[in-house]
N, CA and C of each residue as an Amber inpcrd file, in Angstrom:
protein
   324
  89.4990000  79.6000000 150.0990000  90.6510000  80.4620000 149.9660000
  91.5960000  79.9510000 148.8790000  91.8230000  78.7090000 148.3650000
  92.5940000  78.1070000 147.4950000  91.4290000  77.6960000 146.3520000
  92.1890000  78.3270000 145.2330000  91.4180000  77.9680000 144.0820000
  91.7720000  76.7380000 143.3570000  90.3730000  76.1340000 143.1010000
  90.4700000  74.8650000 142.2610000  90.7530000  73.5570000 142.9600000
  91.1350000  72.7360000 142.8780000  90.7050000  71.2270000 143.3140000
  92.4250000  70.9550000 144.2120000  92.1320000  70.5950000 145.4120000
  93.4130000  70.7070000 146.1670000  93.8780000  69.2790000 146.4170000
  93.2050000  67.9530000 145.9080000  93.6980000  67.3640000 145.9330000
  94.8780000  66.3090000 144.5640000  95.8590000  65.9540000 145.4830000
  96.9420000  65.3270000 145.1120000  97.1800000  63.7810000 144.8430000
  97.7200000  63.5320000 143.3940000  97.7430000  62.3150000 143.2660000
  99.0440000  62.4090000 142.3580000 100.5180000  61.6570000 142.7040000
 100.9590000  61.4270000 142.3350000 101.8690000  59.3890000 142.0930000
 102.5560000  59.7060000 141.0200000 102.6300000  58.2210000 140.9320000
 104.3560000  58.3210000 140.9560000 105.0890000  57.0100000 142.3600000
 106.3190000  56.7690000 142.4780000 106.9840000  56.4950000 141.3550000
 108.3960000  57.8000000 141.2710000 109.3630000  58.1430000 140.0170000
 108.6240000  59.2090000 138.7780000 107.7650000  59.6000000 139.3260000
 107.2900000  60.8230000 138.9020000 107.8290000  61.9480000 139.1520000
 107.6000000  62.9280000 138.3400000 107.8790000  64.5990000 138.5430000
 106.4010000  64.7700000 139.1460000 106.0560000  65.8760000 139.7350000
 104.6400000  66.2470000 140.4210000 104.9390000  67.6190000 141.1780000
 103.7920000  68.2440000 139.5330000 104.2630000  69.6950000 140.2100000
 101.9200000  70.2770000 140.2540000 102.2720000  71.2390000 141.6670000
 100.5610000  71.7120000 141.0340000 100.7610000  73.1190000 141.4790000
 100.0570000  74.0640000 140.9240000  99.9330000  75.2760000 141.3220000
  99.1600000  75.2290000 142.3740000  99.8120000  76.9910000 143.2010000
  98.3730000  77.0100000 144.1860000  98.1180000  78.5670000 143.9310000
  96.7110000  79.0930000 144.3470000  96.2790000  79.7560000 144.2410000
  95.4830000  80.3950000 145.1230000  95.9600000  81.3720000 146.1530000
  95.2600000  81.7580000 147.0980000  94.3270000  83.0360000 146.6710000
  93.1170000  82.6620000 146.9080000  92.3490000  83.7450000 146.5840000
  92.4010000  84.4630000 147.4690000  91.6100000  86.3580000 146.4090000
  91.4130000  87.0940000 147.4720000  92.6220000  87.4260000 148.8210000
  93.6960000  86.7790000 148.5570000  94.9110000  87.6370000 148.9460000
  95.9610000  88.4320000 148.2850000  96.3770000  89.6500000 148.1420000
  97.1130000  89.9110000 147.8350000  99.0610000  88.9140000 147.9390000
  98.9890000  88.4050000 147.2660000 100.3290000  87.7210000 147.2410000
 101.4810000  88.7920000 147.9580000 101.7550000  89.8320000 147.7630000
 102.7230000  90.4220000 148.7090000 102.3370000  90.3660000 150.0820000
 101.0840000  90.0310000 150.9940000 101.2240000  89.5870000 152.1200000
 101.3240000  88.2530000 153.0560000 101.8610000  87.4950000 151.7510000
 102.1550000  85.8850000 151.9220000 103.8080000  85.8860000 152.5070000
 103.9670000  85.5390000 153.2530000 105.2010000  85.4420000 153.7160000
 106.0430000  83.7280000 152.9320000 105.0930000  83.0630000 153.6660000
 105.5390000  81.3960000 152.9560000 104.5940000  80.4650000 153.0900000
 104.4450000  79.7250000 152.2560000 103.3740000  78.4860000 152.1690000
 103.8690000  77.1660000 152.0880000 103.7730000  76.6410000 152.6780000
 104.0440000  74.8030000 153.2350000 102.9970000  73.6930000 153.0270000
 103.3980000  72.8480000 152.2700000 102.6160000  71.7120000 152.0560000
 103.4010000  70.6820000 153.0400000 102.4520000  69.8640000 153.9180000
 102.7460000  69.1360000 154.9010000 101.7530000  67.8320000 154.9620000
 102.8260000  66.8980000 154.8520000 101.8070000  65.3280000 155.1270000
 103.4260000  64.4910000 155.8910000 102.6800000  64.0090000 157.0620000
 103.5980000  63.4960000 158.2180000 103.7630000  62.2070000 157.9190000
 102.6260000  61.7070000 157.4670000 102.5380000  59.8850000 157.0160000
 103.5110000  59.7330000 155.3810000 103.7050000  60.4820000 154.7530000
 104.8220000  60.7610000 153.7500000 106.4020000  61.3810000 154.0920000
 105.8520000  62.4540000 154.9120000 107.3530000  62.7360000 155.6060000
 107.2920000  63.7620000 154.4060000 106.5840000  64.7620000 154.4790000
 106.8230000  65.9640000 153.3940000 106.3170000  66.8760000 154.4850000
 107.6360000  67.8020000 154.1540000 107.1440000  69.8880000 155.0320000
 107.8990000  70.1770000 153.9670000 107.3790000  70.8320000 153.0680000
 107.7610000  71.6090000 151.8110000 107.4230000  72.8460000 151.1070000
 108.3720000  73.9530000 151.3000000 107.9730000  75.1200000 151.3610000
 107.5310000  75.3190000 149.2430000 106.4060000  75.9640000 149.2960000
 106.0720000  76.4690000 148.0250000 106.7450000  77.4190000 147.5580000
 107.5060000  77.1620000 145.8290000 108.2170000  78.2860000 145.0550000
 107.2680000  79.1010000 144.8740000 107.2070000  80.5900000 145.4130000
 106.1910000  81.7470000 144.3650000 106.7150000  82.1790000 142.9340000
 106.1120000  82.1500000 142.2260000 105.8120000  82.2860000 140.3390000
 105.2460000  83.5580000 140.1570000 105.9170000  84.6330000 140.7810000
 106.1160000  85.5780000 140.3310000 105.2380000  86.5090000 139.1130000
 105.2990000  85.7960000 137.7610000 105.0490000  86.0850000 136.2780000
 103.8030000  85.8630000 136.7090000 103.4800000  84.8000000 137.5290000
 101.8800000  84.5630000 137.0910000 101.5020000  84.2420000 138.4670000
 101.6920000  84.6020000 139.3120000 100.8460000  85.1970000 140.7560000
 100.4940000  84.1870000 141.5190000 101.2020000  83.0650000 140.9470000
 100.7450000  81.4750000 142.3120000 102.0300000  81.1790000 142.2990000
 101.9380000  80.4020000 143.4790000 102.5510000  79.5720000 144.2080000
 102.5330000  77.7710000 144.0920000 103.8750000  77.1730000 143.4990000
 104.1310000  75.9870000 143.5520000 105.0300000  75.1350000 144.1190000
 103.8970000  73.8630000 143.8320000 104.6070000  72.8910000 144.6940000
 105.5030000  71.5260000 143.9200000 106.6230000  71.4220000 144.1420000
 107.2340000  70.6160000 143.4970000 108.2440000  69.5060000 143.9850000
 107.7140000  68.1260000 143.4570000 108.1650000  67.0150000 143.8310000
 108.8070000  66.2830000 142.8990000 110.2150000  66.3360000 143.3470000
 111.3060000  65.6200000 141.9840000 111.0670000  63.8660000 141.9170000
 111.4390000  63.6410000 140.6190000 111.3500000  62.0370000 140.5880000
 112.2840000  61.3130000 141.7610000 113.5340000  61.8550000 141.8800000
 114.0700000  61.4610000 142.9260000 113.4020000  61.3140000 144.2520000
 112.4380000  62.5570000 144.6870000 111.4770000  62.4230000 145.7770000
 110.7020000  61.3980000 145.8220000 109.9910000  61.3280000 144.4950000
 108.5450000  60.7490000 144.8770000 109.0150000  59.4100000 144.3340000
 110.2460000  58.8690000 143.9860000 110.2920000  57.0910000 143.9440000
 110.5190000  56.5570000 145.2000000 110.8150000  56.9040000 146.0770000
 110.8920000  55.8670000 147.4280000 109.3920000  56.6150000 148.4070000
 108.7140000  57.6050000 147.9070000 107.1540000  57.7050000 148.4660000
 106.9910000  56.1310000 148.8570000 106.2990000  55.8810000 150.0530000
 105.1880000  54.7820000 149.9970000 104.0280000  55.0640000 149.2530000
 103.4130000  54.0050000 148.6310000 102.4990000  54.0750000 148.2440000
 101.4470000  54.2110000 148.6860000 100.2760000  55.0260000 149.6390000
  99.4380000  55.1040000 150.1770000  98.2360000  56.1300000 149.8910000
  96.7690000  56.2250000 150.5940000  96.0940000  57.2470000 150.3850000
  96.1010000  57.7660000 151.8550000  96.7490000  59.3480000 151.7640000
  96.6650000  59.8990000 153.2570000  96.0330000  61.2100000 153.3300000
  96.5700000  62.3000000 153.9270000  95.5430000  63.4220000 153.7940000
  97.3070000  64.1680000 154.0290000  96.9930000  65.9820000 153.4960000
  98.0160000  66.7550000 153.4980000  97.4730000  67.8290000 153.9960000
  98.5450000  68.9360000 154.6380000  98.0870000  70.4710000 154.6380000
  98.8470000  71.2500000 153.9530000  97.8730000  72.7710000 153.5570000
  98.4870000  73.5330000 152.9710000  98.4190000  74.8170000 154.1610000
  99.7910000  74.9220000 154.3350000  99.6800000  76.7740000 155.4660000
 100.2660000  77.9610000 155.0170000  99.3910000  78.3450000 155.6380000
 100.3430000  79.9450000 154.9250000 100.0980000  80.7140000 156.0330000
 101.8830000  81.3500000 155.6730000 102.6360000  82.3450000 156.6120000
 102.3180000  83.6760000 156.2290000 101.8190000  84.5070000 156.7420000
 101.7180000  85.7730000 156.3410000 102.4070000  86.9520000 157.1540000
 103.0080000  88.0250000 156.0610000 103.6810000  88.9810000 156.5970000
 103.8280000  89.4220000 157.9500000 102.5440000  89.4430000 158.4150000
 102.0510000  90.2040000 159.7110000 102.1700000  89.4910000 160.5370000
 102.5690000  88.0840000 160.7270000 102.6540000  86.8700000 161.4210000
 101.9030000  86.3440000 161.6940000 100.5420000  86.1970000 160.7530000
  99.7080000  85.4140000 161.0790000  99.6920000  83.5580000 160.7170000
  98.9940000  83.0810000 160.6050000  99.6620000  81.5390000 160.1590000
  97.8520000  81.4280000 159.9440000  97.6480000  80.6170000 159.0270000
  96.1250000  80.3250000 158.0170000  96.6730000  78.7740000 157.6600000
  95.6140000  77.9080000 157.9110000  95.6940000  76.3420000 157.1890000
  94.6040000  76.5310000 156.2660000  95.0430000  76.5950000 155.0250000
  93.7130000  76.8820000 153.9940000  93.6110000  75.8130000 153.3870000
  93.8890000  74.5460000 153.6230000  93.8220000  73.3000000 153.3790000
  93.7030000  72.1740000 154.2600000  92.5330000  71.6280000 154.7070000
  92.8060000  70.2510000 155.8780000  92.7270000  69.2720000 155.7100000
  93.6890000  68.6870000 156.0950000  93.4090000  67.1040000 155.6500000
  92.9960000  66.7400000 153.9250000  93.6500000  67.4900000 153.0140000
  93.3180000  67.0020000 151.8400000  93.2990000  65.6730000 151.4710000
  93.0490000  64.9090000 150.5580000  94.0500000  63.7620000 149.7560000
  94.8870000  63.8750000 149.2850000  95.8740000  62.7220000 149.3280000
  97.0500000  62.7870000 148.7120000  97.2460000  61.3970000 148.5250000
  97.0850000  60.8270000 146.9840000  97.5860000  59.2770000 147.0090000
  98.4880000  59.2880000 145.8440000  99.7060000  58.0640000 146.6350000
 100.6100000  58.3720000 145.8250000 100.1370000  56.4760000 145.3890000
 100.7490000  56.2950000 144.0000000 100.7020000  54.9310000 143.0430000
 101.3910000  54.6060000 142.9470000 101.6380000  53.3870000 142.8890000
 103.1050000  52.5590000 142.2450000 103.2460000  52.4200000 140.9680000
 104.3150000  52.5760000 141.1140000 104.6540000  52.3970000 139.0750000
 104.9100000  51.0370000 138.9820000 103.5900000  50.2690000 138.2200000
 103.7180000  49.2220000 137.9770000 104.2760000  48.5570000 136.2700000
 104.4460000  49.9630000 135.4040000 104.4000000  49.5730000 134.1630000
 106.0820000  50.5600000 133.8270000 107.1470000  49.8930000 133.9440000
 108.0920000  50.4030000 134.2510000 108.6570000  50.8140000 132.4720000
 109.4490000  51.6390000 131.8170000 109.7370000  52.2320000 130.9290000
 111.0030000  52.1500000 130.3750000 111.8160000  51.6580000 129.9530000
 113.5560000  51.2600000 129.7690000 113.6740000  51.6920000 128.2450000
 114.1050000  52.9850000 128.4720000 114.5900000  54.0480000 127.7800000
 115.3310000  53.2970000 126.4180000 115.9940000  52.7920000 126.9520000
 117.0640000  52.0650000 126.4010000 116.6060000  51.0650000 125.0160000
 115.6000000  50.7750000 125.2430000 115.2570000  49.4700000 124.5760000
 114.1480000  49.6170000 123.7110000 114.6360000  50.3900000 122.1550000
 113.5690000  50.8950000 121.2620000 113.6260000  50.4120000 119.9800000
């Protein structure tokens, strides 16, 4: 039901954004879509993109620098109009990295 590769890897003090793409649904009967991982402490509702017919997910640098660093698994759900509820994602991956090679703007 989700197109293309659903797993997640981002690295602490990163931006981390990915599209999603539910196939074979009409997007006007999506009510809301949630990306959820409990061992991170993320329930995060997906922006819909309108112009171009998916749905994203977005994690500010502010978010993802105090992430632990770990490999865990996530879900993706979706709410639909009619009140149905669909997990079209189980237990994905999701590993987040440490930023070990730090960058000081400042000093060029």
């Amino acid at each position: 039901m989700i197109k293309g590769d659903s797993g997640i890897i981002v690295i602490q003090g990163d931006t981390y954004q990915k599209s999603v793409i539910i196939e074979n649904v009409d997007s006007e009967l999506i009510d809301e879509i949630y990306i959820s991982c409990k061992d991170l402490g993320i329930n995060k509702q997906l922006e819909y993109d309108s112009e171009n017919d998916k749905f994203v997910f977005t994690l500010t640098s502010q978010e993802t620098i105090n992430l632990k660093s770990m490999t865990t698994t996530f879900d993706i759900t979706v709410y639909f109009t009619d009140s149905k509820v669909k997990t079209v994602s189980y237990k994905s991956s999701i590993q987040v990295l440490p930023k070990t090679n730090a960058v000081n703007r400042n000093e060029q």
